[in-house]
PDB file of C-alpha atoms in Angstrom:
ATOM      1  CA  MET A1071      76.526 135.860  76.574  1.00  0.00           C
ATOM      2  CA  GLU A1072      74.764 134.791  73.414  1.00  0.00           C
ATOM      3  CA  VAL A1073      76.744 132.485  71.161  1.00  0.00           C
ATOM      4  CA  SER A1074      76.181 133.695  67.621  1.00  0.00           C
ATOM      5  CA  ALA A1075      77.745 133.584  64.190  1.00  0.00           C
ATOM      6  CA  ASN A1076      81.528 134.017  64.243  1.00  0.00           C
ATOM      7  CA  THR A1077      81.864 134.099  68.045  1.00  0.00           C
ATOM      8  CA  PRO A1078      85.493 132.991  68.628  1.00  0.00           C
ATOM      9  CA  ALA A1079      85.918 130.037  70.993  1.00  0.00           C
ATOM     10  CA  VAL A1080      88.675 127.713  72.176  1.00  0.00           C
ATOM     11  CA  VAL A1081      88.067 124.170  73.461  1.00  0.00           C
ATOM     12  CA  THR A1082      90.961 122.279  75.027  1.00  0.00           C
ATOM     13  CA  GLY A1083      90.785 118.516  74.689  1.00  0.00           C
ATOM     14  CA  GLY A1084      88.394 119.205  71.817  1.00  0.00           C
ATOM     15  CA  ALA A1085      89.384 116.267  69.619  1.00  0.00           C
ATOM     16  CA  SER A1086      87.232 113.714  71.432  1.00  0.00           C
ATOM     17  CA  GLY A1087      84.744 113.037  74.221  1.00  0.00           C
ATOM     18  CA  LEU A1088      83.347 115.940  76.220  1.00  0.00           C
ATOM     19  CA  GLY A1089      85.520 118.475  74.398  1.00  0.00           C
ATOM     20  CA  GLU A1090      84.477 117.312  70.954  1.00  0.00           C
ATOM     21  CA  ALA A1091      80.794 117.413  71.908  1.00  0.00           C
ATOM     22  CA  THR A1092      81.215 120.979  73.195  1.00  0.00           C
ATOM     23  CA  ALA A1093      83.155 122.084  70.111  1.00  0.00           C
ATOM     24  CA  ARG A1094      80.352 120.726  67.923  1.00  0.00           C
ATOM     25  CA  ALA A1095      77.661 122.418  70.055  1.00  0.00           C
ATOM     26  CA  LEU A1096      79.442 125.750  69.779  1.00  0.00           C
ATOM     27  CA  ALA A1097      79.919 125.368  66.027  1.00  0.00           C
ATOM     28  CA  ALA A1098      76.236 124.473  65.598  1.00  0.00           C
ATOM     29  CA  LYS A1099      75.397 127.958  66.913  1.00  0.00           C
ATOM     30  CA  GLY A1100      77.822 129.589  64.502  1.00  0.00           C
ATOM     31  CA  ALA A1101      80.884 129.932  66.722  1.00  0.00           C
ATOM     32  CA  LYS A1102      84.346 129.737  65.184  1.00  0.00           C
ATOM     33  CA  VAL A1103      86.062 127.060  67.240  1.00  0.00           C
ATOM     34  CA  ALA A1104      89.750 126.384  67.762  1.00  0.00           C
ATOM     35  CA  ILE A1105      90.512 122.899  69.067  1.00  0.00           C
ATOM     36  CA  PHE A1106      93.526 122.456  71.360  1.00  0.00           C
ATOM     37  CA  ASP A1107      94.586 118.811  71.584  1.00  0.00           C
ATOM     38  CA  MET A1108      97.541 116.456  71.297  1.00  0.00           C
ATOM     39  CA  ASN A1109      95.765 114.078  68.895  1.00  0.00           C
ATOM     40  CA  GLU A1110      96.624 115.668  65.578  1.00  0.00           C
ATOM     41  CA  GLU A1111      94.757 113.239  63.326  1.00  0.00           C
ATOM     42  CA  LYS A1112      91.479 113.365  65.243  1.00  0.00           C
ATOM     43  CA  GLY A1113      91.780 117.063  66.011  1.00  0.00           C
ATOM     44  CA  GLU A1114      92.288 118.004  62.378  1.00  0.00           C
ATOM     45  CA  ALA A1115      89.315 115.847  61.360  1.00  0.00           C
ATOM     46  CA  VAL A1116      86.954 117.401  63.917  1.00  0.00           C
ATOM     47  CA  ALA A1117      88.133 120.932  63.100  1.00  0.00           C
ATOM     48  CA  LYS A1118      87.567 120.355  59.396  1.00  0.00           C
ATOM     49  CA  ASP A1119      84.112 118.939  60.064  1.00  0.00           C
ATOM     50  CA  ILE A1120      82.980 121.962  62.099  1.00  0.00           C
ATOM     51  CA  GLY A1121      84.739 124.657  60.074  1.00  0.00           C
ATOM     52  CA  GLY A1122      87.234 125.377  62.836  1.00  0.00           C
ATOM     53  CA  VAL A1123      90.986 125.257  63.295  1.00  0.00           C
ATOM     54  CA  PHE A1124      93.172 122.683  65.017  1.00  0.00           C
ATOM     55  CA  CYS A1125      96.110 123.656  67.229  1.00  0.00           C
ATOM     56  CA  LYS A1126      98.410 120.943  68.532  1.00  0.00           C
ATOM     57  CA  VAL A1127      98.808 121.975  72.155  1.00  0.00           C
ATOM     58  CA  ASN A1128     100.270 120.362  75.242  1.00  0.00           C
ATOM     59  CA  VAL A1129      98.657 122.312  78.086  1.00  0.00           C
ATOM     60  CA  THR A1130     101.693 121.723  80.325  1.00  0.00           C
ATOM     61  CA  SER A1131     103.813 123.889  78.022  1.00  0.00           C
ATOM     62  CA  ASP A1132     103.764 127.683  78.083  1.00  0.00           C
ATOM     63  CA  GLU A1133     105.202 127.739  74.572  1.00  0.00           C
ATOM     64  CA  ASP A1134     102.565 125.357  73.201  1.00  0.00           C
ATOM     65  CA  VAL A1135      99.679 127.234  74.820  1.00  0.00           C
ATOM     66  CA  ASP A1136     100.996 130.614  73.618  1.00  0.00           C
ATOM     67  CA  ALA A1137     101.397 129.252  70.099  1.00  0.00           C
ATOM     68  CA  GLY A1138      97.946 127.716  70.181  1.00  0.00           C
ATOM     69  CA  PHE A1139      96.266 130.952  71.211  1.00  0.00           C
ATOM     70  CA  ALA A1140      98.275 132.860  68.600  1.00  0.00           C
ATOM     71  CA  LYS A1141      97.142 130.488  65.846  1.00  0.00           C
ATOM     72  CA  ALA A1142      93.510 130.503  67.032  1.00  0.00           C
ATOM     73  CA  ARG A1143      93.404 134.302  67.287  1.00  0.00           C
ATOM     74  CA  GLU A1144      94.988 134.748  63.882  1.00  0.00           C
ATOM     75  CA  ALA A1145      92.278 132.524  62.377  1.00  0.00           C
ATOM     76  CA  HIS A1146      89.222 133.725  64.330  1.00  0.00           C
ATOM     77  CA  GLY A1147      90.143 136.730  66.445  1.00  0.00           C
ATOM     78  CA  GLN A1148      90.417 136.962  70.225  1.00  0.00           C
ATOM     79  CA  GLU A1149      88.302 134.237  71.815  1.00  0.00           C
ATOM     80  CA  ARG A1150      85.334 135.183  73.992  1.00  0.00           C
ATOM     81  CA  ILE A1151      84.753 131.580  75.091  1.00  0.00           C
ATOM     82  CA  LEU A1152      87.166 129.085  76.625  1.00  0.00           C
ATOM     83  CA  VAL A1153      86.125 125.538  77.582  1.00  0.00           C
ATOM     84  CA  ASN A1154      88.779 123.456  79.323  1.00  0.00           C
ATOM     85  CA  CYS A1155      88.309 119.714  78.740  1.00  0.00           C
ATOM     86  CA  ALA A1156      91.930 118.564  78.430  1.00  0.00           C
ATOM     87  CA  GLY A1157      92.791 116.102  81.159  1.00  0.00           C
ATOM     88  CA  ILE A1158      94.272 112.754  82.166  1.00  0.00           C
ATOM     89  CA  GLY A1159      93.960 110.297  85.029  1.00  0.00           C
ATOM     90  CA  ASN A1160      95.642 107.341  86.683  1.00  0.00           C
ATOM     91  CA  ALA A1161      94.850 104.773  89.344  1.00  0.00           C
ATOM     92  CA  ILE A1162      97.645 104.207  91.851  1.00  0.00           C
ATOM     93  CA  LYS A1163      97.340 103.747  95.612  1.00  0.00           C
ATOM     94  CA  THR A1164      99.217 106.134  97.884  1.00  0.00           C
ATOM     95  CA  ALA A1165     101.138 103.153  99.236  1.00  0.00           C
ATOM     96  CA  SER A1166     100.504  99.482  98.594  1.00  0.00           C
ATOM     97  CA  ARG A1167     101.721  95.984  99.327  1.00  0.00           C
ATOM     98  CA  ASP A1168     102.223  93.441  96.554  1.00  0.00           C
ATOM     99  CA  LYS A1169      99.933  90.468  97.234  1.00  0.00           C
ATOM    100  CA  GLN A1170     102.467  87.961  95.982  1.00  0.00           C
ATOM    101  CA  SER A1171     105.821  89.230  97.181  1.00  0.00           C
ATOM    102  CA  GLY A1172     104.757  91.477 100.034  1.00  0.00           C
ATOM    103  CA  GLU A1173     106.896  94.287  98.573  1.00  0.00           C
ATOM    104  CA  ILE A1174     105.770  97.747  99.696  1.00  0.00           C
ATOM    105  CA  LYS A1175     105.691 100.597  97.182  1.00  0.00           C
ATOM    106  CA  HIS A1176     104.499 104.191  97.264  1.00  0.00           C
ATOM    107  CA  PHE A1177     102.836 106.324  94.606  1.00  0.00           C
ATOM    108  CA  PRO A1178     105.554 107.525  92.199  1.00  0.00           C
ATOM    109  CA  ILE A1179     105.788 111.242  92.879  1.00  0.00           C
ATOM    110  CA  SER A1180     106.517 111.992  89.222  1.00  0.00           C
ATOM    111  CA  ALA A1181     103.218 110.332  88.247  1.00  0.00           C
ATOM    112  CA  PHE A1182     101.346 112.403  90.842  1.00  0.00           C
ATOM    113  CA  ASP A1183     103.027 115.571  89.604  1.00  0.00           C
ATOM    114  CA  PHE A1184     102.157 114.852  85.951  1.00  0.00           C
ATOM    115  CA  VAL A1185      98.428 114.606  86.686  1.00  0.00           C
ATOM    116  CA  ILE A1186      98.569 117.896  88.609  1.00  0.00           C
ATOM    117  CA  GLN A1187     100.531 119.544  85.798  1.00  0.00           C
ATOM    118  CA  VAL A1188      97.953 118.572  83.158  1.00  0.00           C
ATOM    119  CA  ASN A1189      94.630 118.771  85.008  1.00  0.00           C
ATOM    120  CA  LEU A1190      95.190 121.650  87.409  1.00  0.00           C
ATOM    121  CA  ILE A1191      98.106 123.771  86.267  1.00  0.00           C
ATOM    122  CA  GLY A1192      97.305 123.181  82.581  1.00  0.00           C
ATOM    123  CA  THR A1193      93.743 124.352  83.185  1.00  0.00           C
ATOM    124  CA  PHE A1194      94.925 127.445  85.055  1.00  0.00           C
ATOM    125  CA  ARG A1195      97.528 128.207  82.385  1.00  0.00           C
ATOM    126  CA  CYS A1196      94.830 128.304  79.705  1.00  0.00           C
ATOM    127  CA  ILE A1197      92.464 130.327  81.913  1.00  0.00           C
ATOM    128  CA  ALA A1198      95.059 132.970  82.774  1.00  0.00           C
ATOM    129  CA  LYS A1199      96.269 133.442  79.193  1.00  0.00           C
ATOM    130  CA  SER A1200      92.738 133.448  77.743  1.00  0.00           C
ATOM    131  CA  ALA A1201      91.381 135.849  80.374  1.00  0.00           C
ATOM    132  CA  ALA A1202      94.223 138.298  79.689  1.00  0.00           C
ATOM    133  CA  GLY A1203      93.226 138.257  76.032  1.00  0.00           C
ATOM    134  CA  MET A1204      89.525 138.657  76.790  1.00  0.00           C
ATOM    135  CA  MET A1205      90.260 141.758  78.840  1.00  0.00           C
ATOM    136  CA  SER A1206      91.319 143.531  75.637  1.00  0.00           C
ATOM    137  CA  LEU A1207      87.851 143.088  74.125  1.00  0.00           C
ATOM    138  CA  TYR A1208      84.999 145.562  74.138  1.00  0.00           C
ATOM    139  CA  PRO A1209      81.979 144.609  76.299  1.00  0.00           C
ATOM    140  CA  LEU A1210      79.071 142.985  74.492  1.00  0.00           C
ATOM    141  CA  THR A1211      76.374 144.306  76.851  1.00  0.00           C
ATOM    142  CA  ASP A1212      75.658 147.257  79.081  1.00  0.00           C
ATOM    143  CA  GLU A1213      76.523 144.991  82.027  1.00  0.00           C
ATOM    144  CA  GLY A1214      80.056 144.651  80.686  1.00  0.00           C
ATOM    145  CA  ASP A1215      80.105 141.038  79.436  1.00  0.00           C
ATOM    146  CA  ARG A1216      83.383 140.223  77.722  1.00  0.00           C
ATOM    147  CA  GLY A1217      83.686 136.453  77.894  1.00  0.00           C
ATOM    148  CA  ALA A1218      82.937 133.145  79.567  1.00  0.00           C
ATOM    149  CA  ILE A1219      85.121 130.279  80.766  1.00  0.00           C
ATOM    150  CA  VAL A1220      83.981 126.732  81.574  1.00  0.00           C
ATOM    151  CA  ASN A1221      86.281 124.227  83.283  1.00  0.00           C
ATOM    152  CA  THR A1222      86.045 120.472  83.734  1.00  0.00           C
ATOM    153  CA  ALA A1223      86.555 118.915  87.146  1.00  0.00           C
ATOM    154  CA  SER A1224      85.024 115.563  88.158  1.00  0.00           C
ATOM    155  CA  VAL A1225      82.829 114.034  90.843  1.00  0.00           C
ATOM    156  CA  ALA A1226      86.163 112.595  92.013  1.00  0.00           C
ATOM    157  CA  ALA A1227      86.874 116.084  93.371  1.00  0.00           C
ATOM    158  CA  GLU A1228      84.331 115.226  96.080  1.00  0.00           C
ATOM    159  CA  ASP A1229      84.022 111.420  95.957  1.00  0.00           C
ATOM    160  CA  GLY A1230      87.551 110.273  95.212  1.00  0.00           C
ATOM    161  CA  GLN A1231      87.916 106.505  95.032  1.00  0.00           C
ATOM    162  CA  MET A1232      90.838 104.283  95.959  1.00  0.00           C
ATOM    163  CA  GLY A1233      93.783 105.001  93.698  1.00  0.00           C
ATOM    164  CA  GLN A1234      92.505 108.454  92.753  1.00  0.00           C
ATOM    165  CA  ALA A1235      94.635 110.608  95.058  1.00  0.00           C
ATOM    166  CA  ALA A1236      96.328 112.455  92.187  1.00  0.00           C
ATOM    167  CA  TYR A1237      93.213 112.712  90.018  1.00  0.00           C
ATOM    168  CA  SER A1238      91.029 113.856  92.912  1.00  0.00           C
ATOM    169  CA  ALA A1239      93.628 116.384  94.055  1.00  0.00           C
ATOM    170  CA  SER A1240      93.872 117.855  90.560  1.00  0.00           C
ATOM    171  CA  LYS A1241      90.121 118.059  90.083  1.00  0.00           C
ATOM    172  CA  GLY A1242      89.563 119.338  93.617  1.00  0.00           C
ATOM    173  CA  GLY A1243      92.011 122.098  92.772  1.00  0.00           C
ATOM    174  CA  VAL A1244      89.946 123.060  89.735  1.00  0.00           C
ATOM    175  CA  VAL A1245      86.845 123.287  91.919  1.00  0.00           C
ATOM    176  CA  GLY A1246      88.715 125.248  94.580  1.00  0.00           C
ATOM    177  CA  MET A1247      90.016 127.883  92.201  1.00  0.00           C
ATOM    178  CA  THR A1248      86.728 128.509  90.379  1.00  0.00           C
ATOM    179  CA  LEU A1249      85.286 131.100  92.765  1.00  0.00           C
ATOM    180  CA  PRO A1250      88.553 132.992  93.374  1.00  0.00           C
ATOM    181  CA  ILE A1251      89.129 133.280  89.616  1.00  0.00           C
ATOM    182  CA  ALA A1252      85.535 134.436  89.073  1.00  0.00           C
ATOM    183  CA  ARG A1253      86.164 137.102  91.717  1.00  0.00           C
ATOM    184  CA  ASP A1254      89.480 138.070  90.135  1.00  0.00           C
ATOM    185  CA  LEU A1255      87.732 138.658  86.813  1.00  0.00           C
ATOM    186  CA  MET A1256      84.414 140.114  87.984  1.00  0.00           C
ATOM    187  CA  ARG A1257      85.331 143.712  87.159  1.00  0.00           C
ATOM    188  CA  GLU A1258      86.344 142.633  83.655  1.00  0.00           C
ATOM    189  CA  GLY A1259      83.022 141.005  82.777  1.00  0.00           C
ATOM    190  CA  ILE A1260      84.470 137.495  82.444  1.00  0.00           C
ATOM    191  CA  ARG A1261      82.482 134.672  84.049  1.00  0.00           C
ATOM    192  CA  VAL A1262      83.998 131.366  85.252  1.00  0.00           C
ATOM    193  CA  ASN A1263      82.173 128.116  86.037  1.00  0.00           C
ATOM    194  CA  THR A1264      83.107 124.454  86.447  1.00  0.00           C
ATOM    195  CA  ILE A1265      81.331 121.194  85.602  1.00  0.00           C
ATOM    196  CA  LEU A1266      81.910 118.052  87.686  1.00  0.00           C
ATOM    197  CA  PRO A1267      80.991 115.162  85.350  1.00  0.00           C
ATOM    198  CA  GLY A1268      80.145 111.706  86.640  1.00  0.00           C
ATOM    199  CA  ILE A1269      80.631 108.585  84.520  1.00  0.00           C
ATOM    200  CA  PHE A1270      80.357 109.524  80.849  1.00  0.00           C
ATOM    201  CA  ASN A1271      80.318 107.479  77.655  1.00  0.00           C
ATOM    202  CA  THR A1272      83.560 108.820  76.238  1.00  0.00           C
ATOM    203  CA  PRO A1273      86.057 107.046  73.939  1.00  0.00           C
ATOM    204  CA  LEU A1274      88.087 106.042  76.990  1.00  0.00           C
ATOM    205  CA  MET A1275      85.012 104.423  78.548  1.00  0.00           C
ATOM    206  CA  ASN A1276      84.109 102.746  75.252  1.00  0.00           C
ATOM    207  CA  ALA A1277      87.345 100.755  75.534  1.00  0.00           C
ATOM    208  CA  ALA A1278      86.062  99.079  78.722  1.00  0.00           C
ATOM    209  CA  PRO A1279      84.442  95.614  78.522  1.00  0.00           C
ATOM    210  CA  PRO A1280      80.626  95.653  78.187  1.00  0.00           C
ATOM    211  CA  GLN A1281      80.145  94.094  81.636  1.00  0.00           C
ATOM    212  CA  VAL A1282      82.189  96.874  83.232  1.00  0.00           C
ATOM    213  CA  LYS A1283      80.117  99.571  81.532  1.00  0.00           C
ATOM    214  CA  GLU A1284      76.899  97.787  82.544  1.00  0.00           C
ATOM    215  CA  ALA A1285      77.995  97.642  86.171  1.00  0.00           C
ATOM    216  CA  LEU A1286      78.924 101.336  86.135  1.00  0.00           C
ATOM    217  CA  ALA A1287      75.602 102.275  84.567  1.00  0.00           C
ATOM    218  CA  ALA A1288      73.726 100.264  87.185  1.00  0.00           C
ATOM    219  CA  SER A1289      75.450 102.233  89.947  1.00  0.00           C
ATOM    220  CA  VAL A1290      73.881 105.506  88.742  1.00  0.00           C
ATOM    221  CA  PRO A1291      70.656 106.254  90.694  1.00  0.00           C
ATOM    222  CA  PHE A1292      68.788 107.761  87.718  1.00  0.00           C
ATOM    223  CA  PRO A1293      68.924 107.554  84.818  1.00  0.00           C
ATOM    224  CA  LYS A1294      70.698 104.197  84.999  1.00  0.00           C
ATOM    225  CA  ARG A1295      73.147 104.799  82.218  1.00  0.00           C
ATOM    226  CA  LEU A1296      76.376 106.574  81.436  1.00  0.00           C
ATOM    227  CA  GLY A1297      76.205 110.266  80.655  1.00  0.00           C
ATOM    228  CA  TYR A1298      76.196 111.427  77.057  1.00  0.00           C
ATOM    229  CA  PRO A1299      78.909 113.891  76.009  1.00  0.00           C
ATOM    230  CA  GLU A1300      76.128 116.006  74.489  1.00  0.00           C
ATOM    231  CA  GLU A1301      74.676 116.455  77.994  1.00  0.00           C
ATOM    232  CA  TYR A1302      77.970 117.909  79.161  1.00  0.00           C
ATOM    233  CA  ALA A1303      77.954 120.190  76.121  1.00  0.00           C
ATOM    234  CA  ASN A1304      74.399 121.318  76.910  1.00  0.00           C
ATOM    235  CA  LEU A1305      75.418 122.341  80.438  1.00  0.00           C
ATOM    236  CA  ALA A1306      78.530 124.093  79.138  1.00  0.00           C
ATOM    237  CA  MET A1307      76.378 126.062  76.690  1.00  0.00           C
ATOM    238  CA  CYS A1308      73.971 126.979  79.498  1.00  0.00           C
ATOM    239  CA  MET A1309      76.866 128.276  81.598  1.00  0.00           C
ATOM    240  CA  ILE A1310      78.192 130.273  78.655  1.00  0.00           C
ATOM    241  CA  GLU A1311      74.879 131.790  77.621  1.00  0.00           C
ATOM    242  CA  THR A1312      73.281 132.449  81.039  1.00  0.00           C
ATOM    243  CA  GLY A1313      74.635 135.771  82.216  1.00  0.00           C
ATOM    244  CA  TYR A1314      73.883 135.194  85.912  1.00  0.00           C
ATOM    245  CA  PHE A1315      75.763 131.878  85.951  1.00  0.00           C
ATOM    246  CA  ASN A1316      79.090 132.681  87.621  1.00  0.00           C
ATOM    247  CA  GLY A1317      81.483 131.170  90.156  1.00  0.00           C
ATOM    248  CA  GLU A1318      79.627 127.861  90.299  1.00  0.00           C
ATOM    249  CA  ASP A1319      80.731 124.214  90.497  1.00  0.00           C
ATOM    250  CA  VAL A1320      77.963 121.933  89.240  1.00  0.00           C
ATOM    251  CA  ARG A1321      77.785 118.138  89.352  1.00  0.00           C
ATOM    252  CA  LEU A1322      76.413 116.382  86.280  1.00  0.00           C
ATOM    253  CA  ASP A1323      76.198 112.775  87.411  1.00  0.00           C
ATOM    254  CA  GLY A1324      72.712 111.231  87.611  1.00  0.00           C
ATOM    255  CA  ALA A1325      72.894 111.646  91.440  1.00  0.00           C
ATOM    256  CA  ILE A1326      75.762 109.160  91.778  1.00  0.00           C
ATOM    257  CA  ARG A1327      77.970 109.209  94.862  1.00  0.00           C
ATOM    258  CA  MET A1328      81.080 107.158  94.224  1.00  0.00           C
ATOM    259  CA  ALA A1329      81.857 104.205  96.479  1.00  0.00           C
ATOM    260  CA  PRO A1330      85.375 103.724  97.923  1.00  0.00           C
ATOM    261  CA  ARG A1331      86.281 101.402  95.024  1.00  0.00           C
TER     262      ARG A1331
END
């Protein structure tokens, strides 16, 4: 599906990092982009800069997501593109022993559930509601193309490290549902793909000490650096615009395979 002037798009987590880079890439091709994010200040600034609209959305809330799509569609029309970048993470062992006291604790179930709610169920919530809207659109081509959806998983879906049980489970779920959703929507001309990013130079990573970032970069086989958000955006655009790209989960990681810790 060619991205052209006034193509309506929605990017969740679009106020920063991978989502912001994708929102900017879409806008550079003329798309009208709605940014879903919790960061109102940054989201409004990015939306203003790209000529889009900001919608304060918590992807764990049906009401928020419904209101976000309503606002986006009122401004730009029914979206033909959805890119899901909203997500969170944590680092907690399944069960652990305190080195000082010897006290044994387990992963707080509420913390596990929250990561699943945001990363997996939040992603599916946006997919389901967006796909239902896309089904009302007329096809753009003789092949029946109506829309394209890109999701964000992580290499942790396959190479989960210590402390990443919740994060890996959530991202593994995104990978696992990609093909079934693509099959669900195949007769409607809506394609679905997922990117599994490695270690990227996002605002969260920028907060890490320089020596930590250097060590992470050195662990990447080639090129020995962190990924650029623009590289994620380039792959997302390729998935959106290449009509034969469907039902795929693609690593974008410089050939890294994560160690246990």
